[in-house]
PDB file of C-alpha atoms in Angstrom:
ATOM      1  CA  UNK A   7      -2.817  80.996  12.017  1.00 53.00           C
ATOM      2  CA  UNK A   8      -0.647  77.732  12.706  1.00 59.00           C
ATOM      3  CA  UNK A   9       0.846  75.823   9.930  1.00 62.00           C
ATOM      4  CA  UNK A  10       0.259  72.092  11.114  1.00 58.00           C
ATOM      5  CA  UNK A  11       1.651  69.764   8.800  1.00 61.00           C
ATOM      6  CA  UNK A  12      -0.964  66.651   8.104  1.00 60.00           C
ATOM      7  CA  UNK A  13       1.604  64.360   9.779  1.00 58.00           C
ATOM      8  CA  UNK A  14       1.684  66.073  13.170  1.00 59.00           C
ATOM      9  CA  UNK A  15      -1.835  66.222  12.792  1.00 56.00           C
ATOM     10  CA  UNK A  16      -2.213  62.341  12.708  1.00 58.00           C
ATOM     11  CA  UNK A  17      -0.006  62.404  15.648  1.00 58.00           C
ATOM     12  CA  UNK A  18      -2.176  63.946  17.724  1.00 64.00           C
ATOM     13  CA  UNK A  19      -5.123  62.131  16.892  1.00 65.00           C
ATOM     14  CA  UNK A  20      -5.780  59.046  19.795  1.00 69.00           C
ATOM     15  CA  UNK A  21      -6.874  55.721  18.701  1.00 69.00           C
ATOM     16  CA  UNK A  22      -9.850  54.326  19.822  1.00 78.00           C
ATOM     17  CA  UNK A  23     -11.055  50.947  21.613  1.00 81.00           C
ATOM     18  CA  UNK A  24      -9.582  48.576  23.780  1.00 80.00           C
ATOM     19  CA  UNK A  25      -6.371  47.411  24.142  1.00 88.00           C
ATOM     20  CA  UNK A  26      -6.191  43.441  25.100  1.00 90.00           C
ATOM     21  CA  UNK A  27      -4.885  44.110  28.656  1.00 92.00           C
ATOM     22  CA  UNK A  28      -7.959  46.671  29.563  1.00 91.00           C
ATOM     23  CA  UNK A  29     -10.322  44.030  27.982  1.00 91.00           C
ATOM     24  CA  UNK A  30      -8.851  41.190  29.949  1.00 94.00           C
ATOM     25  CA  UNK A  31      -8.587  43.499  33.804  1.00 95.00           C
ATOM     26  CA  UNK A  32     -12.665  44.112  32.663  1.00 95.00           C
ATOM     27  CA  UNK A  33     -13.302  40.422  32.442  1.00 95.00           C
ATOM     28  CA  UNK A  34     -11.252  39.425  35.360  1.00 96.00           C
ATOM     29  CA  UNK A  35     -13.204  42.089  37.067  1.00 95.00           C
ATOM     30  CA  UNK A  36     -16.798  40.449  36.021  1.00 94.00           C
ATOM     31  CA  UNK A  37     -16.020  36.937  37.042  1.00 93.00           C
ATOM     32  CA  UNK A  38     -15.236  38.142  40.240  1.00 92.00           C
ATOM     33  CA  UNK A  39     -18.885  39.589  40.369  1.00 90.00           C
ATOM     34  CA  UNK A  40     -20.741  36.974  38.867  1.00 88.00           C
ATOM     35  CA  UNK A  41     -18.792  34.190  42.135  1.00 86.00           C
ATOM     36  CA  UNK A  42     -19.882  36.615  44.301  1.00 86.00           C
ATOM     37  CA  UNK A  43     -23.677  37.271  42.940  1.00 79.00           C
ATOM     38  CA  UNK A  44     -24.326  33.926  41.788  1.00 77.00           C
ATOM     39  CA  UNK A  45     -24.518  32.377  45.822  1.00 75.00           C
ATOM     40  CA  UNK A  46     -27.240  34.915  46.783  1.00 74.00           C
ATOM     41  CA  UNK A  47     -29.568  33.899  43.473  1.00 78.00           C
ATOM     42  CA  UNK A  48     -29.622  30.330  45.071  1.00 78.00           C
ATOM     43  CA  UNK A  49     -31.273  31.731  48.441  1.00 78.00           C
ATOM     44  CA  UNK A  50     -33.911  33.853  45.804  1.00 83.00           C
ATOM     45  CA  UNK A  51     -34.435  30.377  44.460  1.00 84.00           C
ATOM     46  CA  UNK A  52     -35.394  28.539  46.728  1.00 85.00           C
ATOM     47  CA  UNK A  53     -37.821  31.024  48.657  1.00 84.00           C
ATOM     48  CA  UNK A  54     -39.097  31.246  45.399  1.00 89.00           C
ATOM     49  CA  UNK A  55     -39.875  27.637  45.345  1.00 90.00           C
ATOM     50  CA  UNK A  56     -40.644  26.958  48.988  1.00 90.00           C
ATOM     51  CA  UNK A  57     -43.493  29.874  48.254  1.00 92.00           C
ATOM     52  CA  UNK A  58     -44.545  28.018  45.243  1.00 93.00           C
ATOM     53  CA  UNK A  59     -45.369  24.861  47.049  1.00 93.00           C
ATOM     54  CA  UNK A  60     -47.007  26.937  50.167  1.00 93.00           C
ATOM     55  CA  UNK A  61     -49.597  28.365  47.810  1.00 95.00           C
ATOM     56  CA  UNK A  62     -50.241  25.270  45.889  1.00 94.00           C
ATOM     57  CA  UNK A  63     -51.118  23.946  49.599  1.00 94.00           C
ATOM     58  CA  UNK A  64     -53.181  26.664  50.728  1.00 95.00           C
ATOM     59  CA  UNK A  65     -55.070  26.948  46.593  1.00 95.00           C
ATOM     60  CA  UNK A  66     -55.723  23.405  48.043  1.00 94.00           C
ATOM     61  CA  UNK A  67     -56.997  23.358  51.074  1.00 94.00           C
ATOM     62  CA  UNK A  68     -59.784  26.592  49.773  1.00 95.00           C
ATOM     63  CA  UNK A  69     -60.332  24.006  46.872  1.00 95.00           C
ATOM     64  CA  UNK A  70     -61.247  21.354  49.609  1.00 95.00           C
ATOM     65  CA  UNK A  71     -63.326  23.785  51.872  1.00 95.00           C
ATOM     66  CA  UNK A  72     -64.955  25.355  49.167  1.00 95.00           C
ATOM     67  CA  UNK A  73     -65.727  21.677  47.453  1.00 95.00           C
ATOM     68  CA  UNK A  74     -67.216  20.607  50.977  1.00 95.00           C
ATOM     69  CA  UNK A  75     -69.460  23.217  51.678  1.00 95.00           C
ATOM     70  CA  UNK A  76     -70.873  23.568  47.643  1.00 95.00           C
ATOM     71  CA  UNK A  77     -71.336  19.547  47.558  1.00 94.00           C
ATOM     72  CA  UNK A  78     -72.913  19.408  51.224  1.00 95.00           C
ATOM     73  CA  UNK A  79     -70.249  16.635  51.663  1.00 94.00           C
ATOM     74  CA  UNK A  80     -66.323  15.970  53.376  1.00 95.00           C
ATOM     75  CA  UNK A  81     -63.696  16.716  51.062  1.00 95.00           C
ATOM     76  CA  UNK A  82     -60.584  15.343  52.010  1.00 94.00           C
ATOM     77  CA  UNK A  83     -56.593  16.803  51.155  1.00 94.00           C
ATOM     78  CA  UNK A  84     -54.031  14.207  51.692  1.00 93.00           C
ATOM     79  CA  UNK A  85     -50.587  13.033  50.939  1.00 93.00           C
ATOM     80  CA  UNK A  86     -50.572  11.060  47.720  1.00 92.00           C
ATOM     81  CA  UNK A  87     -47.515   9.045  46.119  1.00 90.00           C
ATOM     82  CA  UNK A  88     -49.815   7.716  43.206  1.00 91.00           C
ATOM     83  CA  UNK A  89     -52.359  10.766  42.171  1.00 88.00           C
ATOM     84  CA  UNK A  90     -55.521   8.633  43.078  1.00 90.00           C
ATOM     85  CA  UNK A  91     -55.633   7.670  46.461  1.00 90.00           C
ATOM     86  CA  UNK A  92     -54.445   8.823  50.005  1.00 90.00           C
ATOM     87  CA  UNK A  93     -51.500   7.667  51.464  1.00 90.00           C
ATOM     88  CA  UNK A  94     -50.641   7.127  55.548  1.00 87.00           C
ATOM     89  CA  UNK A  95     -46.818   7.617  55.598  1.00 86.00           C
ATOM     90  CA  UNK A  96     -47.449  11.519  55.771  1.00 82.00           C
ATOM     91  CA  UNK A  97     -45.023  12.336  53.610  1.00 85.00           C
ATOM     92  CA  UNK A  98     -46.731  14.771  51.478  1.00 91.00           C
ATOM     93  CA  UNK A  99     -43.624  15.795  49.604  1.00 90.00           C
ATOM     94  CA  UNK A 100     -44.370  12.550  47.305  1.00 91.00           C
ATOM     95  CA  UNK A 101     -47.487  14.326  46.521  1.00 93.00           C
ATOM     96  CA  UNK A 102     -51.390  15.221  47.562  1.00 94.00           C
ATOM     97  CA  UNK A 103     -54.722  15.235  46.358  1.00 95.00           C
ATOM     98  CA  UNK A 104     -58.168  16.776  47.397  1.00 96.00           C
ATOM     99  CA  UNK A 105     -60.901  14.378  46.857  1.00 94.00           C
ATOM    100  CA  UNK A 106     -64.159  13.733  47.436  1.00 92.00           C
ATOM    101  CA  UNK A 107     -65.587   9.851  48.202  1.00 89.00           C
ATOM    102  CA  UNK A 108     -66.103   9.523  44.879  1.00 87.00           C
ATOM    103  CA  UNK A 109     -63.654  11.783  42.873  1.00 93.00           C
ATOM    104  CA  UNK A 110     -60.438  13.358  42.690  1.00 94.00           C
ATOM    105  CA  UNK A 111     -60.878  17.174  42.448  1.00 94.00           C
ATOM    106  CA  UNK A 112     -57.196  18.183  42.031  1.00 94.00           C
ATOM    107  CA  UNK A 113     -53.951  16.774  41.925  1.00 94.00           C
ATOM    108  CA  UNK A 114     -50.820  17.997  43.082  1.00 93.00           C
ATOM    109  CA  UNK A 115     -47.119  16.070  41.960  1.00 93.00           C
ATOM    110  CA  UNK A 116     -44.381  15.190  44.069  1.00 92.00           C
ATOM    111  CA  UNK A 117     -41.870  18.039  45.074  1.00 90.00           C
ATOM    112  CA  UNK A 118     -38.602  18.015  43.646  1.00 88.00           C
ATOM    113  CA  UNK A 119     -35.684  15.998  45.414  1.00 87.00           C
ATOM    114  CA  UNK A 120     -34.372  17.184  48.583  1.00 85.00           C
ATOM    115  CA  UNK A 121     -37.697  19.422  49.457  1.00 88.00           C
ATOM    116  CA  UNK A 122     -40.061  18.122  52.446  1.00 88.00           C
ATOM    117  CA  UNK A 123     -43.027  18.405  52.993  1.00 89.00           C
ATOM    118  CA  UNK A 124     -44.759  17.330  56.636  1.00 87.00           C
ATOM    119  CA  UNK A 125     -47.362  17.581  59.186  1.00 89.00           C
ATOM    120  CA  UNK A 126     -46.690  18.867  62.286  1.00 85.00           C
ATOM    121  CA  UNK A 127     -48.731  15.416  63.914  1.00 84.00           C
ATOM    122  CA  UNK A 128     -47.884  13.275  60.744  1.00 85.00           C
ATOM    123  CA  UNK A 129     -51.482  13.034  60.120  1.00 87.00           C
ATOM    124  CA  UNK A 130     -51.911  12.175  56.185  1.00 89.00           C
ATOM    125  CA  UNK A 131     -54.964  13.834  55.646  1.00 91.00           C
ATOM    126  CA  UNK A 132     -56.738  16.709  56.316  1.00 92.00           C
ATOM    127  CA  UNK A 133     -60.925  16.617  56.777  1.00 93.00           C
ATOM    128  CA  UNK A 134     -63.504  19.474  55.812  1.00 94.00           C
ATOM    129  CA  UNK A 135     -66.862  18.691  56.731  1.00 94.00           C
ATOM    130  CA  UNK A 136     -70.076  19.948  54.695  1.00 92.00           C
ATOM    131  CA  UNK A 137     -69.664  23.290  56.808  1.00 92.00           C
ATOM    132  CA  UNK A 138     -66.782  23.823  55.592  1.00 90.00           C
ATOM    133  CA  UNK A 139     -64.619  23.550  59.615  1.00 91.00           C
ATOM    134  CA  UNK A 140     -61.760  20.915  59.417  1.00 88.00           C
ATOM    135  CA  UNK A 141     -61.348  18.123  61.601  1.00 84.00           C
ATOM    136  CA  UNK A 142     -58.802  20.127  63.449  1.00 86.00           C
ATOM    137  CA  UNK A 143     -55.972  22.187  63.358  1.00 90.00           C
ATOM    138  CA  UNK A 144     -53.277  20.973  60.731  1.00 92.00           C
ATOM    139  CA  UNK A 145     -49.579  22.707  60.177  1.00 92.00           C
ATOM    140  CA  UNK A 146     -47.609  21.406  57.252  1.00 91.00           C
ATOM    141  CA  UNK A 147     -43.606  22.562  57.278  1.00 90.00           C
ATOM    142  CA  UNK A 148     -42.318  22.923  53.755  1.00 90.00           C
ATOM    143  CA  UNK A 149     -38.265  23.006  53.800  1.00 88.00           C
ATOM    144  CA  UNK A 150     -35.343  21.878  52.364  1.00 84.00           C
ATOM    145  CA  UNK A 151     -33.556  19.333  54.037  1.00 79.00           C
ATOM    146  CA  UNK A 152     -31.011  17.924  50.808  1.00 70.00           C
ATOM    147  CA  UNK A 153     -28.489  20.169  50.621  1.00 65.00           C
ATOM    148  CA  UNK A 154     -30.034  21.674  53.557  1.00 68.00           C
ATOM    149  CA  UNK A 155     -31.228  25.317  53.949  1.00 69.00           C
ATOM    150  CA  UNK A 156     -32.204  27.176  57.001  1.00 74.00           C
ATOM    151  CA  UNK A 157     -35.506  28.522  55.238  1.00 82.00           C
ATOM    152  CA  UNK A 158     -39.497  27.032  55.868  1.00 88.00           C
ATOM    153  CA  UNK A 159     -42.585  27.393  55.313  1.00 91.00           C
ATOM    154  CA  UNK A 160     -45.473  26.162  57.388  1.00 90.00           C
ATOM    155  CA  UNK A 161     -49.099  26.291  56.134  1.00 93.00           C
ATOM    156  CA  UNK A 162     -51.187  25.914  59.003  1.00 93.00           C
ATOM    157  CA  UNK A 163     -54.824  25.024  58.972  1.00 92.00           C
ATOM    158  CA  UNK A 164     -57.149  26.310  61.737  1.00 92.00           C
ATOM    159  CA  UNK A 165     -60.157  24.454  62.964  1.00 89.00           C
ATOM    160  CA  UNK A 166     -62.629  26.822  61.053  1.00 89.00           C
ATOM    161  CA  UNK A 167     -60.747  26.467  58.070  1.00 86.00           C
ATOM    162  CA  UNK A 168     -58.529  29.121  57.428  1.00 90.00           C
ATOM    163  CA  UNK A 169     -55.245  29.237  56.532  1.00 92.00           C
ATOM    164  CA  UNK A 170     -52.032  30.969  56.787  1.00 92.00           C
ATOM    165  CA  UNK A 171     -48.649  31.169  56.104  1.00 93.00           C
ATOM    166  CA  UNK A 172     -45.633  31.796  57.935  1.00 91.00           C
ATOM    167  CA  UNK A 173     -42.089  32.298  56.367  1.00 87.00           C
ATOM    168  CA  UNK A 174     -39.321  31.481  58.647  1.00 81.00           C
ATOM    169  CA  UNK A 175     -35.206  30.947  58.437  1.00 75.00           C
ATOM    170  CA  UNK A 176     -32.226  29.915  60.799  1.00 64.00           C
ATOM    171  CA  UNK A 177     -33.417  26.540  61.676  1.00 62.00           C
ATOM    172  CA  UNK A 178     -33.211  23.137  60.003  1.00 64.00           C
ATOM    173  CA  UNK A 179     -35.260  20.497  58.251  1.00 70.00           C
ATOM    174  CA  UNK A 180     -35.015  16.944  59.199  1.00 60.00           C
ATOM    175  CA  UNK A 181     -34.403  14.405  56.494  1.00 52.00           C
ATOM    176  CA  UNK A 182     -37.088  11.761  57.666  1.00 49.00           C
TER     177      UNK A 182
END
């Protein structure tokens, strides 16, 4: 057997944890990923939010069909700046309701800044009669236009009522 003498012994033995330079090349190292991550979470946002407002729209407009058909009546969704009655600027970013002649069934606030929200005809309101068929066909665009962003959403409305959504990206949104 070896004779080790306790010194040599310490010798041997490596310290442990970091050493300032290897904890500052690590941190360097993370900032770098977090500028280069942080850009793409902005895009997550806001399809996140331009979603958000396209199914508000379209919980809306089965609100307002359903409503007309149960009350045997025309339930109306427009653009709204003040909660309570219909606007005719189309500009349903500033808000919308679904009401009835008498009532207001649901309210819906104003988008936050910069987001649009438009009709394809810049009608204000859309119409479901007791059967529960709109007026006509309706197509509301929901984008971004301050700081603008090449991704929509457009809610359309079909004659009978329906509706869908389509997702799109690569074009603009105007700022009127």
């Amino acid at each position: 057997m070896r004779n080790v003498r306790p010194a040599q012994a310490r010798a041997r033995v490596r310290p442990r944890g970091f050493t300032l330079i290897e904890l500052m090349v690590t941190l360097a190292v993370l900032v770098v990923l977090i500028a280069i991550a942080v850009p793409s979470f902005d895009g997550i946002r806001l399809s996140t939010r331009l979603s958000s407002y396209a199914t508000a729209l379209v919980a809306g407009t089965q609100l307002a069909r359903s409503e007309a058909i149960k009350r045997n009546a025309p339930i109306t969704l427009c653009a709204s700046a003040n909660g309570t009655s219909c606007s005719t600027n189309g500009q349903w970013e500033a808000g919308w309701i679904v009401r009835s002649d008498t009532q207001v069934l649901r309210v819906e606030p104003a988008a936050a800044s910069g987001y649009r929200l438009r009709e394809a005809g810049g009608a204000s309101a859309v119409v479901f009669q007791a059967t529960g068929l709109g007026a006509g066909q309706s197509r509301i665009t929901i984008c971004r236009a301050t700081p603008s962003a090449d991704q929509s959403r457009a809610v359309a409305i079909s004659a009978t009522g329906r509706t869908t959504v389509t997702r799109s990206s690569g074009g603009t949104c105007a700022a009127t």
